[in-house]
């Protein structure tokens, strides 16, 4: 299949591109930034504009839509611009998909949408309260899901919503907890955690996420799927694992607990297992090793020309 990957030059999209190519698909990267490899077609259209979204997706069989303002702090700092991208580009691409008769539209969402539910144990059938989103980013993802599903109903467009867990791995943003800890440990600085550090995250290795996209396409699987990580990892465990690997001698520094730290949900992966035969293949320890190796190489001083 010829697959358009929007945001294909970003963190997750770049891995999706790698996995699609490995599986024998051809790929077109739709992104304002150049892709991380030069053996793919690249179209630098601004996807917020309907005409550009239409032009960029010409000749494609499927669209994987990952382009977004993905950093919640950026969203809070530029609320209107975030809606223009996170909603506007989604609407523009859905309309392009309808007009081109695209056979499959895949939308990148997040398990953060479950903050709009009252339940702790959640799956794809868990209702989300209309007044439940606590952040604009979550509201935009829920609204994006609504648009995608309404297009499917109204125009018979095959769609899939993928709710990602908290991704990590090579090429991730440096402002997130894992790279921040790695950098501090490499500099011999203490790793700071708030409270007792027992607040947990369910990290998903980015290659496992990318693998799920190929499965969705190959099985033509429609509907909504949670792509959650293999296990809960407490922030204190992340800090200890990184210090142990780097022999970071700065230790761990505790700060006062932050109010309103993300209250984790227990997110079911059963549907993805049943339909996609997908489960995260990478344990946190080995994913952390690969991430660490990548950042160490990335930050190593570049040899100067003689
Ligand atoms: N990273 C996470 O923690 C996370 C978690 C859950 C879901 N998601 C979702 O996964 C998707 C990918 O996230 P990511 O972390 O890889 O983001 P990223 O910021 O690394 O990549 C987004 C890409 O979109 C491109 N882009 C931005 N505006 C554009 C425009 N107008 N036209 C064309 N391209 C444009 C950017 O150049 C960038 O390469 C997003 O939809 C995000 O909301 C991310």
Tab-separated table of C-alpha atoms and ligand atoms in Angstrom:
chain	number	residue	atom	x	y	z
A	1	UNK	CA	0.000	0.000	0.000
A	2	UNK	CA	1.041	3.600	-0.498
A	3	UNK	CA	0.715	5.148	2.956
A	4	UNK	CA	0.801	8.832	3.833
A	5	UNK	CA	2.236	9.358	7.322
A	6	UNK	CA	1.476	12.844	8.624
A	7	UNK	CA	4.003	13.886	11.255
A	8	UNK	CA	6.284	11.225	9.726
A	9	UNK	CA	9.367	13.270	10.631
A	10	UNK	CA	8.417	13.413	14.306
A	11	UNK	CA	9.264	11.072	17.159
A	12	UNK	CA	6.564	8.402	16.752
A	13	UNK	CA	5.878	9.002	13.053
A	14	UNK	CA	9.515	8.367	12.110
A	15	UNK	CA	9.334	4.897	13.694
A	16	UNK	CA	5.987	4.231	11.997
A	17	UNK	CA	7.684	5.086	8.686
A	18	UNK	CA	10.529	2.642	9.409
A	19	UNK	CA	8.125	-0.168	10.278
A	20	UNK	CA	5.855	0.409	7.272
A	21	UNK	CA	8.852	0.321	4.915
A	22	UNK	CA	10.178	-2.823	6.580
A	23	UNK	CA	6.761	-4.438	6.065
A	24	UNK	CA	6.916	-3.693	2.316
A	25	UNK	CA	4.658	-0.627	2.091
A	26	UNK	CA	5.644	2.527	0.276
A	27	UNK	CA	5.526	5.692	2.330
A	28	UNK	CA	4.979	9.354	1.777
A	29	UNK	CA	5.965	11.594	4.695
A	30	UNK	CA	3.660	14.587	5.113
A	31	UNK	CA	5.494	16.933	7.436
A	32	UNK	CA	6.825	20.483	7.485
A	33	UNK	CA	10.178	19.081	8.635
A	34	UNK	CA	12.311	16.781	6.463
A	35	UNK	CA	12.154	13.043	7.247
A	36	UNK	CA	14.941	11.209	9.107
A	37	UNK	CA	15.729	9.127	5.987
A	38	UNK	CA	15.979	10.060	2.331
A	39	UNK	CA	14.463	6.980	0.677
A	40	UNK	CA	10.893	8.199	1.165
A	41	UNK	CA	8.729	10.635	-0.714
A	42	UNK	CA	8.373	13.884	1.322
A	43	UNK	CA	5.661	16.502	0.903
A	44	UNK	CA	6.058	19.615	3.054
A	45	UNK	CA	2.484	20.867	2.815
A	46	UNK	CA	0.930	22.698	5.740
A	47	UNK	CA	-1.827	20.239	6.637
A	48	UNK	CA	-3.982	22.810	8.413
A	49	UNK	CA	-5.088	24.053	4.998
A	50	UNK	CA	-7.748	21.921	3.226
A	51	UNK	CA	-6.283	22.544	-0.247
A	52	UNK	CA	-2.803	21.523	0.915
A	53	UNK	CA	-4.092	18.437	2.728
A	54	UNK	CA	-5.931	17.435	-0.439
A	55	UNK	CA	-2.842	17.955	-2.587
A	56	UNK	CA	-0.489	16.204	-0.175
A	57	UNK	CA	-2.589	13.016	0.020
A	58	UNK	CA	-3.133	12.620	-3.721
A	59	UNK	CA	-2.258	9.096	-4.887
A	60	UNK	CA	-2.184	7.585	-1.381
A	61	UNK	CA	-4.181	4.499	-0.353
A	62	UNK	CA	-4.121	5.072	3.406
A	63	UNK	CA	-3.451	7.970	5.791
A	64	UNK	CA	-1.831	7.623	9.190
A	65	UNK	CA	-2.432	10.959	10.874
A	66	UNK	CA	0.121	11.720	13.579
A	67	UNK	CA	0.955	15.382	12.905
A	68	UNK	CA	-0.058	17.378	15.958
A	69	UNK	CA	1.038	19.755	18.663
A	70	UNK	CA	1.945	16.899	20.981
A	71	UNK	CA	3.537	18.789	23.858
A	72	UNK	CA	0.904	19.773	26.436
A	73	UNK	CA	2.941	22.804	27.498
A	74	UNK	CA	2.991	24.093	23.899
A	75	UNK	CA	-0.767	23.568	23.749
A	76	UNK	CA	-1.314	25.569	26.948
A	77	UNK	CA	0.945	28.332	25.609
A	78	UNK	CA	-0.773	28.537	22.207
A	79	UNK	CA	-4.345	27.307	22.621
A	80	UNK	CA	-5.759	28.633	19.365
A	81	UNK	CA	-2.820	27.449	17.268
A	82	UNK	CA	-3.061	24.034	18.903
A	83	UNK	CA	-6.704	23.720	17.880
A	84	UNK	CA	-5.835	24.866	14.358
A	85	UNK	CA	-3.379	21.992	14.096
A	86	UNK	CA	-4.860	19.275	16.306
A	87	UNK	CA	-8.404	19.804	15.044
A	88	UNK	CA	-8.003	21.822	11.849
A	89	UNK	CA	-5.504	19.475	10.194
A	90	UNK	CA	-7.559	16.466	11.287
A	91	UNK	CA	-10.663	17.950	9.652
A	92	UNK	CA	-8.701	18.886	6.510
A	93	UNK	CA	-7.203	15.395	6.198
A	94	UNK	CA	-10.512	13.633	6.814
A	95	UNK	CA	-12.046	15.669	4.052
A	96	UNK	CA	-9.138	14.878	1.766
A	97	UNK	CA	-9.599	11.177	2.617
A	98	UNK	CA	-13.292	11.387	1.713
A	99	UNK	CA	-12.638	13.188	-1.555
A	100	UNK	CA	-9.820	10.856	-2.637
A	101	UNK	CA	-11.707	7.702	-1.581
A	102	UNK	CA	-8.896	6.697	0.799
A	103	UNK	CA	-9.311	3.098	2.025
A	104	UNK	CA	-8.097	3.543	5.623
A	105	UNK	CA	-7.637	6.535	7.962
A	106	UNK	CA	-5.691	5.990	11.174
A	107	UNK	CA	-5.730	8.658	13.911
A	108	UNK	CA	-3.137	9.038	16.676
A	109	UNK	CA	-4.833	9.592	20.030
A	110	UNK	CA	-3.774	9.010	23.606
A	111	UNK	CA	-4.778	7.120	26.740
A	112	UNK	CA	-4.953	10.571	28.369
A	113	UNK	CA	-8.510	10.744	26.981
A	114	UNK	CA	-9.418	8.492	29.923
A	115	UNK	CA	-8.974	11.405	32.288
A	116	UNK	CA	-12.514	12.185	31.085
A	117	UNK	CA	-13.808	8.965	32.602
A	118	UNK	CA	-14.674	8.289	36.232
A	119	UNK	CA	-13.381	4.722	36.125
A	120	UNK	CA	-9.956	3.517	37.132
A	121	UNK	CA	-10.124	0.314	35.049
A	122	UNK	CA	-10.809	1.426	31.480
A	123	UNK	CA	-11.146	-0.086	28.023
A	124	UNK	CA	-12.225	1.174	24.604
A	125	UNK	CA	-15.914	0.988	25.600
A	126	UNK	CA	-15.492	3.180	28.714
A	127	UNK	CA	-17.648	6.312	28.337
A	128	UNK	CA	-15.865	9.678	28.380
A	129	UNK	CA	-17.667	12.555	30.089
A	130	UNK	CA	-18.164	15.612	27.834
A	131	UNK	CA	-17.041	17.836	30.724
A	132	UNK	CA	-14.215	15.490	31.744
A	133	UNK	CA	-11.170	16.802	29.839
A	134	UNK	CA	-8.858	18.712	32.173
A	135	UNK	CA	-6.470	19.906	29.477
A	136	UNK	CA	-6.990	21.430	26.047
A	137	UNK	CA	-4.760	18.737	24.565
A	138	UNK	CA	-7.067	16.009	25.883
A	139	UNK	CA	-10.124	17.935	24.699
A	140	UNK	CA	-8.591	18.216	21.226
A	141	UNK	CA	-7.815	14.503	21.071
A	142	UNK	CA	-11.340	13.577	22.196
A	143	UNK	CA	-12.775	16.021	19.643
A	144	UNK	CA	-10.469	14.541	16.990
A	145	UNK	CA	-11.755	11.056	17.791
A	146	UNK	CA	-15.348	12.317	17.508
A	147	UNK	CA	-14.642	13.868	14.102
A	148	UNK	CA	-12.921	10.735	12.833
A	149	UNK	CA	-15.762	8.478	13.955
A	150	UNK	CA	-18.464	10.788	12.593
A	151	UNK	CA	-16.713	10.843	9.197
A	152	UNK	CA	-16.702	7.087	9.275
A	153	UNK	CA	-20.451	6.949	9.977
A	154	UNK	CA	-21.463	9.636	7.549
A	155	UNK	CA	-19.159	8.888	4.620
A	156	UNK	CA	-18.401	5.200	5.128
A	157	UNK	CA	-14.705	5.929	5.640
A	158	UNK	CA	-12.833	3.026	7.317
A	159	UNK	CA	-11.153	4.540	10.400
A	160	UNK	CA	-9.006	3.444	13.313
A	161	UNK	CA	-8.248	5.374	16.498
A	162	UNK	CA	-5.058	4.385	18.304
A	163	UNK	CA	-4.827	5.504	21.925
A	164	UNK	CA	-1.119	5.481	22.715
A	165	UNK	CA	0.278	4.978	26.184
A	166	UNK	CA	3.232	7.127	27.257
A	167	UNK	CA	5.840	6.532	24.563
A	168	UNK	CA	9.599	6.518	25.016
A	169	UNK	CA	12.574	5.514	22.894
A	170	UNK	CA	15.124	6.883	20.443
A	171	UNK	CA	14.263	10.330	19.005
A	172	UNK	CA	11.942	11.241	21.882
A	173	UNK	CA	11.705	14.863	23.031
A	174	UNK	CA	14.516	15.829	25.386
A	175	UNK	CA	12.165	17.675	27.760
A	176	UNK	CA	10.557	14.465	29.054
A	177	UNK	CA	11.410	12.674	32.251
A	178	UNK	CA	13.568	9.858	30.832
A	179	UNK	CA	15.946	12.073	28.767
A	180	UNK	CA	16.039	14.649	31.597
A	181	UNK	CA	17.161	11.945	34.043
A	182	UNK	CA	19.686	10.536	31.537
A	183	UNK	CA	21.228	13.973	30.978
A	184	UNK	CA	21.451	14.723	34.691
A	185	UNK	CA	22.971	11.326	35.462
A	186	UNK	CA	25.559	11.804	32.711
A	187	UNK	CA	26.497	15.146	34.308
A	188	UNK	CA	26.675	13.618	37.798
A	189	UNK	CA	23.707	15.723	38.957
A	190	UNK	CA	20.983	14.471	41.307
A	191	UNK	CA	17.759	13.198	39.743
A	192	UNK	CA	14.847	15.065	41.283
A	193	UNK	CA	11.574	13.322	41.993
A	194	UNK	CA	8.487	14.713	43.644
A	195	UNK	CA	7.142	13.106	46.787
A	196	UNK	CA	8.016	9.466	47.354
A	197	UNK	CA	8.391	8.828	43.604
A	198	UNK	CA	5.800	6.060	43.735
A	199	UNK	CA	3.621	7.763	41.125
A	200	UNK	CA	3.821	5.462	38.128
A	201	UNK	CA	3.716	5.629	34.358
A	202	UNK	CA	2.952	2.826	31.940
A	203	UNK	CA	5.623	3.501	29.341
A	204	UNK	CA	5.317	1.992	25.865
A	205	UNK	CA	8.404	1.509	23.731
A	206	UNK	CA	8.018	3.457	20.481
A	207	UNK	CA	8.942	0.485	18.255
A	208	UNK	CA	6.060	-1.485	19.764
A	209	UNK	CA	3.701	1.373	18.948
A	210	UNK	CA	5.000	1.466	15.382
A	211	UNK	CA	4.495	-2.272	15.020
A	212	UNK	CA	0.811	-1.892	15.934
A	213	UNK	CA	0.315	0.513	12.989
A	214	UNK	CA	1.497	-2.130	10.523
A	215	UNK	CA	-0.838	-4.695	12.074
A	216	UNK	CA	-3.787	-2.302	11.837
A	217	UNK	CA	-3.089	-1.705	8.161
A	218	UNK	CA	-2.394	-5.315	7.212
A	219	UNK	CA	-5.529	-6.588	8.986
A	220	UNK	CA	-7.592	-3.610	7.866
A	221	UNK	CA	-8.627	-3.368	11.521
A	222	UNK	CA	-11.054	-0.548	12.246
A	223	UNK	CA	-12.336	0.794	15.586
A	224	UNK	CA	-10.464	2.023	18.648
A	225	UNK	CA	-7.455	0.328	20.231
A	226	UNK	CA	-5.504	1.036	23.406
A	227	UNK	CA	-1.765	0.612	22.904
A	228	UNK	CA	-0.636	0.624	26.506
A	229	UNK	CA	2.760	-0.314	27.907
A	230	UNK	CA	3.611	-3.653	29.510
A	231	UNK	CA	3.691	-2.666	33.173
A	232	UNK	CA	3.529	0.134	35.689
A	233	UNK	CA	6.908	1.691	36.405
A	234	UNK	CA	7.249	4.060	39.361
A	235	UNK	CA	9.244	7.259	38.736
A	236	UNK	CA	11.630	6.269	41.532
A	237	UNK	CA	12.344	3.008	39.631
A	238	UNK	CA	13.092	4.997	36.467
A	239	UNK	CA	15.543	7.187	38.386
A	240	UNK	CA	17.229	4.225	40.057
A	241	UNK	CA	17.509	2.268	36.793
A	242	UNK	CA	19.132	5.221	35.016
A	243	UNK	CA	21.540	5.966	37.867
A	244	UNK	CA	22.532	2.290	38.007
A	245	UNK	CA	23.198	2.124	34.255
A	246	UNK	CA	25.193	5.359	34.067
A	247	UNK	CA	26.765	5.061	37.512
A	248	UNK	CA	25.255	8.506	38.095
A	249	UNK	CA	26.829	9.590	41.366
A	250	UNK	CA	24.499	12.529	41.973
A	251	UNK	CA	21.949	10.267	43.649
A	252	UNK	CA	18.261	11.063	43.945
A	253	UNK	CA	16.819	14.251	45.402
A	254	UNK	CA	13.262	14.327	46.677
A	255	UNK	CA	11.078	17.405	46.348
A	256	UNK	CA	7.683	18.201	47.781
A	257	UNK	CA	4.893	16.270	46.071
A	258	UNK	CA	3.196	18.122	43.203
A	259	UNK	CA	-0.518	18.661	43.600
A	260	UNK	CA	-2.669	16.930	41.016
A	261	UNK	CA	-0.003	14.647	39.549
A	262	UNK	CA	-1.546	12.447	36.826
A	263	UNK	CA	-3.771	9.853	38.390
A	264	UNK	CA	-2.991	6.688	36.469
A	265	UNK	CA	-5.683	4.521	34.946
A	266	UNK	CA	-5.488	0.793	34.428
A	267	UNK	CA	-5.855	0.629	30.655
A	268	UNK	CA	-6.860	-2.662	29.070
A	269	UNK	CA	-4.845	-4.018	26.122
A	270	UNK	CA	-7.192	-6.971	25.564
A	271	UNK	CA	-8.843	-5.591	22.431
A	272	UNK	CA	-5.495	-5.016	20.701
A	273	UNK	CA	-4.401	-8.516	21.688
A	274	UNK	CA	-7.629	-10.086	20.383
A	275	UNK	CA	-7.880	-8.238	17.071
A	276	UNK	CA	-4.288	-7.273	16.212
A	277	UNK	CA	-2.502	-10.037	18.091
A	278	UNK	CA	-0.501	-7.120	19.494
A	279	UNK	CA	1.183	-6.901	22.848
A	280	UNK	CA	4.175	-4.774	23.803
A	281	UNK	CA	7.208	-6.907	23.004
A	282	UNK	CA	9.785	-4.701	24.747
A	283	UNK	CA	10.230	-4.778	28.506
A	284	UNK	CA	10.997	-1.448	30.194
A	285	UNK	CA	14.570	-2.474	31.042
A	286	UNK	CA	15.560	-3.315	27.468
A	287	UNK	CA	13.671	-0.298	26.054
A	288	UNK	CA	15.525	1.894	28.524
A	289	UNK	CA	18.868	0.420	27.412
A	290	UNK	CA	18.148	1.261	23.746
A	291	UNK	CA	16.955	4.753	24.663
A	292	UNK	CA	20.014	5.374	26.782
A	293	UNK	CA	22.399	4.161	24.058
A	294	UNK	CA	20.707	6.442	21.550
A	295	UNK	CA	20.942	9.549	23.750
A	296	UNK	CA	24.547	8.858	24.706
A	297	UNK	CA	25.448	8.677	20.989
A	298	UNK	CA	23.323	11.716	20.263
A	299	UNK	CA	25.037	13.849	22.906
A	300	UNK	CA	28.572	12.581	22.329
A	301	UNK	CA	30.888	15.390	21.171
A	302	UNK	CA	31.152	15.293	17.382
A	303	UNK	CA	34.675	14.706	16.060
A	304	UNK	CA	36.120	17.932	14.678
A	305	UNK	CA	37.498	17.885	11.115
A	306	UNK	CA	41.310	17.696	11.164
B	1	LIG	N1	4.732	11.875	22.392
B	1	LIG	C1	3.767	11.560	23.231
B	1	LIG	O1	3.955	11.558	24.452
B	1	LIG	C2	2.391	11.159	22.709
B	1	LIG	C3	1.525	10.424	23.522
B	1	LIG	C4	0.275	10.048	23.038
B	1	LIG	C5	-0.109	10.461	21.744
B	1	LIG	N2	0.738	11.207	20.997
B	1	LIG	C6	0.301	11.621	19.651
B	1	LIG	O2	1.124	10.971	18.704
B	1	LIG	C7	1.327	11.814	17.577
B	1	LIG	C8	2.810	11.967	17.297
B	1	LIG	O3	3.430	12.547	18.445
B	1	LIG	P1	5.003	12.827	18.485
B	1	LIG	O4	5.425	12.784	19.893
B	1	LIG	O5	5.688	11.971	17.486
B	1	LIG	O6	5.034	14.348	17.993
B	1	LIG	P2	6.210	15.171	17.303
B	1	LIG	O7	6.065	16.573	17.756
B	1	LIG	O8	7.524	14.512	17.450
B	1	LIG	O9	5.801	15.093	15.750
B	1	LIG	C9	4.759	15.863	15.188
B	1	LIG	C10	5.158	16.198	13.755
B	1	LIG	O10	4.089	16.945	13.148
B	1	LIG	C11	4.681	17.884	12.255
B	1	LIG	N3	3.774	19.002	12.009
B	1	LIG	C12	3.404	19.971	12.887
B	1	LIG	N4	2.593	20.856	12.295
B	1	LIG	C13	2.427	20.451	11.022
B	1	LIG	C14	1.696	20.956	9.908
B	1	LIG	N5	0.945	22.074	10.002
B	1	LIG	N6	1.756	20.312	8.723
B	1	LIG	C15	2.524	19.184	8.612
B	1	LIG	N7	3.236	18.655	9.634
B	1	LIG	C16	3.192	19.277	10.818
B	1	LIG	C17	5.939	18.344	12.997
B	1	LIG	O11	6.884	18.914	12.104
B	1	LIG	C18	6.419	17.062	13.650
B	1	LIG	O12	7.411	16.401	12.873
B	1	LIG	C19	0.607	13.126	17.902
B	1	LIG	O13	-0.684	13.092	17.310
B	1	LIG	C20	0.498	13.111	19.397
B	1	LIG	O14	-0.558	13.901	19.866
B	1	LIG	C21	1.978	11.550	21.434
